[in-house]
Amino acid sequence: RAHLSKRSTLDSIEQRWGVSVVAKGRYYPPGVVPPTGSDPPIFLRIAPGTELVKKDVASRLSACAAAAADLEALLRGKPLPGAPPTLPHSSQPHVSTAPLPAQDASPYPISGPGFHCLYLGIPASCPASWDLAGRVRGPNNAYLGHIASACACVAALRGAGSATVPETREPLHVFLAAGDGAALEKARGLTTSLIDTVRADFVTAFPGLPRPPGSGSYLPPLPPPPVPMPVSVPTGVVVLSADSAVLPGMESYLEGAPP
């Protein structure tokens, strides 16, 4: 308590991750239950700092999760995790040593410094009554909450159908963020196991619908191809086929031509 309430300790975490850390609540000795209506037990509130709020959502969540991991390490008397992960626009290496999948062909986020996006791959024809989002979250968010607690990370459902606010346009996926590479990979393993279970339940419930990808594939689907624009034919042009046209006055040249 004394160490974490020092301003110098909180300042070092803030400078390391670009977050704001504020101690709130009141200290109660072990075993003392706060009286009704009194201040809650002491806790630390972590929020994006002045510069970090200008970054994208993934960067903000990753930095806050990393700061929480540092504070958790201090609480447990362990050394701090490795160097801070760089922000997505940087060319510095990822904090995790695991190879990242290629994502040039996809407009959707997949992996980056301190985060993973694992896509469910359940077809859009899945009935709404099956409650896909609820099956991933678990009762009262128990499944994703367990992953977040066990790995000291952020684990949240994102994308179309997630019912988050705001709901983004990406296909439904689980977003993971952590400041420690090992914790992030542990969270990825737990999440892929959860997704595989949901996929198996879907195949059992709806054998006639398109099957989701197999185990080990959690990339987003490719977006549908663009709808071609209709080709307008100039006035006076007679279209004979998809690749030929005859101008007025040229019909005589086609007389006797083979079909």
mmCIF file of C-alpha atoms in Angstrom:
data_model
loop_
_atom_site.group_PDB
_atom_site.id
_atom_site.type_symbol
_atom_site.label_atom_id
_atom_site.label_comp_id
_atom_site.label_asym_id
_atom_site.label_seq_id
_atom_site.Cartn_x
_atom_site.Cartn_y
_atom_site.Cartn_z
ATOM 1 C CA ARG A 1 0.000 0.000 0.000
ATOM 2 C CA ALA A 2 2.721 2.476 0.957
ATOM 3 C CA HIS A 3 4.725 1.731 -2.199
ATOM 4 C CA LEU A 4 1.798 2.013 -4.613
ATOM 5 C CA SER A 5 0.471 5.186 -3.028
ATOM 6 C CA LYS A 6 3.789 6.981 -3.573
ATOM 7 C CA ARG A 7 3.497 9.626 -6.255
ATOM 8 C CA SER A 8 6.939 8.673 -7.588
ATOM 9 C CA THR A 9 5.757 5.109 -8.240
ATOM 10 C CA LEU A 10 2.639 6.240 -10.044
ATOM 11 C CA ASP A 11 4.612 8.831 -12.011
ATOM 12 C CA SER A 12 6.960 6.143 -13.316
ATOM 13 C CA ILE A 13 4.027 4.045 -14.533
ATOM 14 C CA GLU A 14 2.413 7.088 -16.139
ATOM 15 C CA GLN A 15 5.605 8.059 -17.957
ATOM 16 C CA ARG A 16 6.231 4.501 -19.087
ATOM 17 C CA TRP A 17 2.831 3.948 -20.679
ATOM 18 C CA GLY A 18 1.387 7.417 -21.225
ATOM 19 C CA VAL A 19 -1.537 6.809 -18.878
ATOM 20 C CA SER A 20 -3.016 8.554 -15.870
ATOM 21 C CA VAL A 21 -3.003 6.641 -12.570
ATOM 22 C CA VAL A 22 -4.958 8.016 -9.618
ATOM 23 C CA ALA A 23 -5.279 6.421 -6.178
ATOM 24 C CA LYS A 24 -8.851 6.486 -4.915
ATOM 25 C CA GLY A 25 -10.777 5.107 -1.989
ATOM 26 C CA ARG A 26 -9.660 4.556 1.588
ATOM 27 C CA TYR A 27 -7.292 2.099 3.198
ATOM 28 C CA TYR A 28 -8.861 -0.502 5.515
ATOM 29 C CA PRO A 29 -6.789 -3.009 7.504
ATOM 30 C CA PRO A 30 -7.040 -6.652 6.398
ATOM 31 C CA GLY A 31 -10.323 -8.232 7.454
ATOM 32 C CA VAL A 32 -12.115 -4.923 8.016
ATOM 33 C CA VAL A 33 -15.336 -4.567 6.037
ATOM 34 C CA PRO A 34 -16.078 -0.952 5.007
ATOM 35 C CA PRO A 35 -19.244 0.374 6.678
ATOM 36 C CA THR A 36 -22.243 0.932 4.454
ATOM 37 C CA GLY A 37 -22.056 4.268 2.681
ATOM 38 C CA SER A 38 -18.339 4.767 3.411
ATOM 39 C CA ASP A 39 -15.522 5.140 0.898
ATOM 40 C CA PRO A 40 -14.615 1.964 -1.029
ATOM 41 C CA PRO A 41 -11.339 0.160 -0.314
ATOM 42 C CA ILE A 42 -8.312 1.811 -1.891
ATOM 43 C CA PHE A 43 -7.919 1.219 -5.618
ATOM 44 C CA LEU A 44 -6.035 2.651 -8.580
ATOM 45 C CA ARG A 45 -7.872 4.159 -11.534
ATOM 46 C CA ILE A 46 -6.020 3.852 -14.861
ATOM 47 C CA ALA A 47 -7.051 5.994 -17.829
ATOM 48 C CA PRO A 48 -5.392 7.149 -21.089
ATOM 49 C CA GLY A 49 -3.186 10.195 -20.662
ATOM 50 C CA THR A 50 -3.326 13.464 -22.582
ATOM 51 C CA GLU A 51 -1.346 12.219 -25.586
ATOM 52 C CA LEU A 52 -2.682 8.681 -25.515
ATOM 53 C CA VAL A 53 -6.305 9.783 -25.946
ATOM 54 C CA LYS A 54 -5.334 10.974 -29.437
ATOM 55 C CA LYS A 55 -4.366 7.438 -30.441
ATOM 56 C CA ASP A 56 -6.611 4.658 -31.702
ATOM 57 C CA VAL A 57 -8.671 2.421 -29.404
ATOM 58 C CA ALA A 58 -6.235 -0.496 -29.624
ATOM 59 C CA SER A 59 -3.339 1.689 -28.470
ATOM 60 C CA ARG A 60 -5.317 3.085 -25.532
ATOM 61 C CA LEU A 61 -6.495 -0.332 -24.352
ATOM 62 C CA SER A 62 -3.045 -1.851 -24.785
ATOM 63 C CA ALA A 63 -1.351 0.891 -22.763
ATOM 64 C CA CYS A 64 -3.913 0.725 -19.938
ATOM 65 C CA ALA A 65 -3.632 -3.063 -19.812
ATOM 66 C CA ALA A 66 0.166 -2.814 -19.715
ATOM 67 C CA ALA A 67 0.044 -0.298 -16.863
ATOM 68 C CA ALA A 68 -2.315 -2.594 -14.961
ATOM 69 C CA ALA A 69 0.115 -5.483 -15.488
ATOM 70 C CA ASP A 70 2.957 -3.379 -14.060
ATOM 71 C CA LEU A 71 0.900 -2.467 -11.005
ATOM 72 C CA GLU A 72 -0.116 -6.094 -10.547
ATOM 73 C CA ALA A 73 3.558 -7.074 -10.623
ATOM 74 C CA LEU A 74 4.364 -4.455 -7.980
ATOM 75 C CA LEU A 75 1.534 -5.752 -5.790
ATOM 76 C CA ARG A 76 2.929 -9.265 -6.023
ATOM 77 C CA GLY A 77 6.514 -8.170 -5.479
ATOM 78 C CA LYS A 78 7.596 -9.295 -8.939
ATOM 79 C CA PRO A 79 9.847 -7.476 -11.423
ATOM 80 C CA LEU A 80 8.125 -5.315 -13.996
ATOM 81 C CA PRO A 81 7.440 -6.845 -17.434
ATOM 82 C CA GLY A 82 9.639 -6.013 -20.402
ATOM 83 C CA ALA A 83 9.967 -2.771 -22.297
ATOM 84 C CA PRO A 84 6.806 -0.941 -23.303
ATOM 85 C CA PRO A 85 5.257 -1.999 -26.612
ATOM 86 C CA THR A 86 5.420 0.555 -29.371
ATOM 87 C CA LEU A 87 2.325 2.173 -30.811
ATOM 88 C CA PRO A 88 0.937 0.829 -34.115
ATOM 89 C CA HIS A 89 2.400 3.611 -36.261
ATOM 90 C CA SER A 90 5.943 2.831 -35.073
ATOM 91 C CA SER A 91 8.349 0.542 -36.895
ATOM 92 C CA GLN A 92 9.730 -0.909 -33.678
ATOM 93 C CA PRO A 93 9.351 -4.681 -33.058
ATOM 94 C CA HIS A 94 6.360 -6.246 -31.330
ATOM 95 C CA VAL A 95 6.668 -7.067 -27.626
ATOM 96 C CA SER A 96 5.778 -10.670 -28.418
ATOM 97 C CA THR A 97 8.254 -12.911 -30.222
ATOM 98 C CA ALA A 98 5.450 -14.948 -31.834
ATOM 99 C CA PRO A 99 5.166 -14.484 -35.627
ATOM 100 C CA LEU A 100 2.285 -12.304 -36.703
ATOM 101 C CA PRO A 101 -0.042 -13.305 -39.552
ATOM 102 C CA ALA A 102 0.067 -11.332 -42.760
ATOM 103 C CA GLN A 103 -2.695 -8.769 -42.898
ATOM 104 C CA ASP A 104 -1.993 -6.844 -46.083
ATOM 105 C CA ALA A 105 -5.003 -8.456 -47.779
ATOM 106 C CA SER A 106 -7.445 -7.550 -45.027
ATOM 107 C CA PRO A 107 -8.847 -4.134 -44.124
ATOM 108 C CA TYR A 108 -9.617 -5.400 -40.615
ATOM 109 C CA PRO A 109 -7.185 -5.364 -37.651
ATOM 110 C CA ILE A 110 -5.491 -8.684 -36.882
ATOM 111 C CA SER A 111 -2.416 -8.203 -34.701
ATOM 112 C CA GLY A 112 -0.159 -5.362 -33.668
ATOM 113 C CA PRO A 113 1.981 -4.071 -30.812
ATOM 114 C CA GLY A 114 0.406 -5.480 -27.682
ATOM 115 C CA PHE A 115 -2.858 -6.756 -29.164
ATOM 116 C CA HIS A 116 -4.541 -9.601 -31.078
ATOM 117 C CA CYS A 117 -7.915 -9.734 -32.833
ATOM 118 C CA LEU A 118 -9.294 -13.282 -33.137
ATOM 119 C CA TYR A 119 -12.253 -13.616 -35.485
ATOM 120 C CA LEU A 120 -15.038 -16.119 -34.840
ATOM 121 C CA GLY A 121 -15.772 -16.930 -38.468
ATOM 122 C CA ILE A 122 -19.394 -17.858 -37.737
ATOM 123 C CA PRO A 123 -21.479 -17.164 -40.884
ATOM 124 C CA ALA A 124 -23.837 -14.210 -40.905
ATOM 125 C CA SER A 125 -26.731 -16.651 -41.398
ATOM 126 C CA CYS A 126 -26.409 -17.684 -37.739
ATOM 127 C CA PRO A 127 -29.865 -17.169 -36.160
ATOM 128 C CA ALA A 128 -30.017 -14.237 -33.752
ATOM 129 C CA SER A 129 -31.879 -16.435 -31.274
ATOM 130 C CA TRP A 130 -28.734 -18.547 -30.836
ATOM 131 C CA ASP A 131 -27.089 -15.534 -29.104
ATOM 132 C CA LEU A 132 -23.586 -15.904 -30.527
ATOM 133 C CA ALA A 133 -22.218 -12.931 -28.561
ATOM 134 C CA GLY A 134 -23.601 -14.319 -25.314
ATOM 135 C CA ARG A 135 -22.019 -17.724 -25.942
ATOM 136 C CA VAL A 136 -18.608 -16.086 -26.335
ATOM 137 C CA ARG A 137 -18.928 -13.802 -23.324
ATOM 138 C CA GLY A 138 -20.464 -16.455 -21.075
ATOM 139 C CA PRO A 139 -22.953 -15.833 -18.265
ATOM 140 C CA ASN A 140 -22.332 -12.320 -16.911
ATOM 141 C CA ASN A 141 -19.180 -12.139 -19.075
ATOM 142 C CA ALA A 142 -17.708 -15.061 -17.124
ATOM 143 C CA TYR A 143 -15.640 -16.535 -19.991
ATOM 144 C CA LEU A 144 -13.937 -13.360 -21.189
ATOM 145 C CA GLY A 145 -13.697 -12.131 -17.596
ATOM 146 C CA HIS A 146 -11.785 -15.292 -16.654
ATOM 147 C CA ILE A 147 -9.333 -14.769 -19.534
ATOM 148 C CA ALA A 148 -8.797 -11.130 -18.539
ATOM 149 C CA SER A 149 -8.230 -12.053 -14.897
ATOM 150 C CA ALA A 150 -6.011 -15.064 -15.532
ATOM 151 C CA CYS A 151 -3.777 -13.235 -18.023
ATOM 152 C CA ALA A 152 -3.884 -9.648 -16.680
ATOM 153 C CA CYS A 153 -5.088 -8.443 -20.050
ATOM 154 C CA VAL A 154 -8.010 -6.831 -21.821
ATOM 155 C CA ALA A 155 -10.409 -9.403 -23.342
ATOM 156 C CA ALA A 156 -13.486 -7.950 -25.023
ATOM 157 C CA LEU A 157 -15.917 -8.806 -27.788
ATOM 158 C CA ARG A 158 -15.847 -6.333 -30.676
ATOM 159 C CA GLY A 159 -17.363 -5.873 -34.114
ATOM 160 C CA ALA A 160 -20.747 -6.303 -35.742
ATOM 161 C CA GLY A 161 -23.138 -8.158 -33.482
ATOM 162 C CA SER A 162 -21.150 -7.560 -30.287
ATOM 163 C CA ALA A 163 -23.674 -5.035 -28.930
ATOM 164 C CA THR A 164 -20.796 -2.868 -27.706
ATOM 165 C CA VAL A 165 -21.054 0.913 -27.867
ATOM 166 C CA PRO A 166 -20.041 2.019 -30.381
ATOM 167 C CA GLU A 167 -20.435 -1.149 -32.456
ATOM 168 C CA THR A 168 -17.723 -1.185 -35.122
ATOM 169 C CA ARG A 169 -18.004 -2.489 -38.685
ATOM 170 C CA GLU A 170 -15.475 -5.316 -38.366
ATOM 171 C CA PRO A 171 -16.691 -8.931 -38.289
ATOM 172 C CA LEU A 172 -17.303 -10.274 -34.793
ATOM 173 C CA HIS A 173 -14.026 -10.935 -32.958
ATOM 174 C CA VAL A 174 -12.372 -11.090 -29.556
ATOM 175 C CA PHE A 175 -9.959 -8.226 -28.890
ATOM 176 C CA LEU A 176 -6.994 -8.991 -26.611
ATOM 177 C CA ALA A 177 -4.473 -6.454 -25.315
ATOM 178 C CA ALA A 178 -1.629 -6.769 -22.810
ATOM 179 C CA GLY A 179 1.696 -5.140 -22.093
ATOM 180 C CA ASP A 180 3.482 -8.454 -21.531
ATOM 181 C CA GLY A 181 4.070 -10.698 -24.550
ATOM 182 C CA ALA A 182 3.817 -13.941 -22.567
ATOM 183 C CA ALA A 183 0.519 -12.873 -21.003
ATOM 184 C CA LEU A 184 -0.836 -11.937 -24.421
ATOM 185 C CA GLU A 185 0.045 -15.329 -25.895
ATOM 186 C CA LYS A 186 -1.490 -17.110 -22.899
ATOM 187 C CA ALA A 187 -4.682 -15.125 -23.426
ATOM 188 C CA ARG A 188 -4.610 -16.018 -27.109
ATOM 189 C CA GLY A 189 -4.439 -19.720 -26.289
ATOM 190 C CA LEU A 190 -7.404 -19.535 -23.922
ATOM 191 C CA THR A 191 -9.406 -17.480 -26.412
ATOM 192 C CA THR A 192 -8.784 -19.812 -29.350
ATOM 193 C CA SER A 193 -9.969 -22.719 -27.209
ATOM 194 C CA LEU A 194 -13.147 -20.786 -26.395
ATOM 195 C CA ILE A 195 -13.743 -19.936 -30.067
ATOM 196 C CA ASP A 196 -13.199 -23.567 -31.116
ATOM 197 C CA THR A 197 -15.821 -24.664 -28.579
ATOM 198 C CA VAL A 198 -18.354 -22.109 -29.836
ATOM 199 C CA ARG A 199 -17.689 -23.150 -33.425
ATOM 200 C CA ALA A 200 -18.229 -26.835 -32.589
ATOM 201 C CA ASP A 201 -21.520 -25.985 -30.848
ATOM 202 C CA PHE A 202 -22.608 -24.017 -33.915
ATOM 203 C CA VAL A 203 -21.891 -26.908 -36.299
ATOM 204 C CA THR A 204 -23.839 -29.270 -34.043
ATOM 205 C CA ALA A 205 -26.803 -26.911 -33.783
ATOM 206 C CA PHE A 206 -26.938 -25.939 -37.468
ATOM 207 C CA PRO A 207 -25.456 -28.702 -39.639
ATOM 208 C CA GLY A 208 -27.121 -27.253 -42.747
ATOM 209 C CA LEU A 209 -25.455 -23.835 -42.525
ATOM 210 C CA PRO A 210 -21.970 -22.998 -43.855
ATOM 211 C CA ARG A 211 -19.284 -24.295 -41.537
ATOM 212 C CA PRO A 212 -16.874 -21.908 -39.786
ATOM 213 C CA PRO A 213 -13.107 -22.248 -40.336
ATOM 214 C CA GLY A 214 -11.274 -25.078 -38.648
ATOM 215 C CA SER A 215 -9.184 -24.867 -35.504
ATOM 216 C CA GLY A 216 -6.119 -22.676 -35.921
ATOM 217 C CA SER A 217 -7.725 -20.196 -38.322
ATOM 218 C CA TYR A 218 -8.896 -16.947 -36.707
ATOM 219 C CA LEU A 219 -8.314 -14.449 -39.491
ATOM 220 C CA PRO A 220 -11.077 -12.128 -40.683
ATOM 221 C CA PRO A 221 -12.943 -12.977 -43.884
ATOM 222 C CA LEU A 222 -12.087 -11.014 -46.970
ATOM 223 C CA PRO A 223 -14.547 -8.208 -47.651
ATOM 224 C CA PRO A 224 -17.003 -8.788 -50.504
ATOM 225 C CA PRO A 225 -15.795 -7.626 -53.919
ATOM 226 C CA PRO A 226 -16.976 -4.190 -54.985
ATOM 227 C CA VAL A 227 -20.171 -4.087 -57.000
ATOM 228 C CA PRO A 228 -19.293 -3.149 -60.614
ATOM 229 C CA MET A 229 -20.709 0.108 -61.808
ATOM 230 C CA PRO A 230 -23.237 -0.216 -64.643
ATOM 231 C CA VAL A 231 -21.831 0.720 -68.041
ATOM 232 C CA SER A 232 -23.846 3.386 -69.802
ATOM 233 C CA VAL A 233 -24.079 3.043 -73.577
ATOM 234 C CA PRO A 234 -23.930 6.334 -75.542
ATOM 235 C CA THR A 235 -27.020 7.296 -77.485
ATOM 236 C CA GLY A 236 -26.973 5.854 -81.027
ATOM 237 C CA VAL A 237 -24.648 2.941 -80.233
ATOM 238 C CA VAL A 238 -26.012 -0.562 -80.843
ATOM 239 C CA VAL A 239 -24.502 -3.120 -78.504
ATOM 240 C CA LEU A 240 -23.947 -6.500 -80.181
ATOM 241 C CA SER A 241 -22.168 -8.252 -77.352
ATOM 242 C CA ALA A 242 -20.378 -7.540 -74.124
ATOM 243 C CA ASP A 243 -17.271 -6.417 -76.001
ATOM 244 C CA SER A 244 -18.438 -4.952 -79.287
ATOM 245 C CA ALA A 245 -20.637 -2.117 -80.539
ATOM 246 C CA VAL A 246 -21.628 -0.644 -83.900
ATOM 247 C CA LEU A 247 -21.828 3.045 -84.631
ATOM 248 C CA PRO A 248 -24.626 4.373 -86.827
ATOM 249 C CA GLY A 249 -23.685 4.141 -90.524
ATOM 250 C CA MET A 250 -21.337 1.178 -89.994
ATOM 251 C CA GLU A 251 -24.014 -1.538 -90.272
ATOM 252 C CA SER A 252 -23.256 -2.139 -93.974
ATOM 253 C CA TYR A 253 -19.749 -3.344 -93.147
ATOM 254 C CA LEU A 254 -21.264 -6.228 -91.180
ATOM 255 C CA GLU A 255 -23.503 -7.476 -93.978
ATOM 256 C CA GLY A 256 -22.446 -10.971 -94.926
ATOM 257 C CA ALA A 257 -20.055 -11.198 -91.995
ATOM 258 C CA PRO A 258 -19.981 -14.571 -90.222
ATOM 259 C CA PRO A 259 -22.133 -14.780 -87.076
#
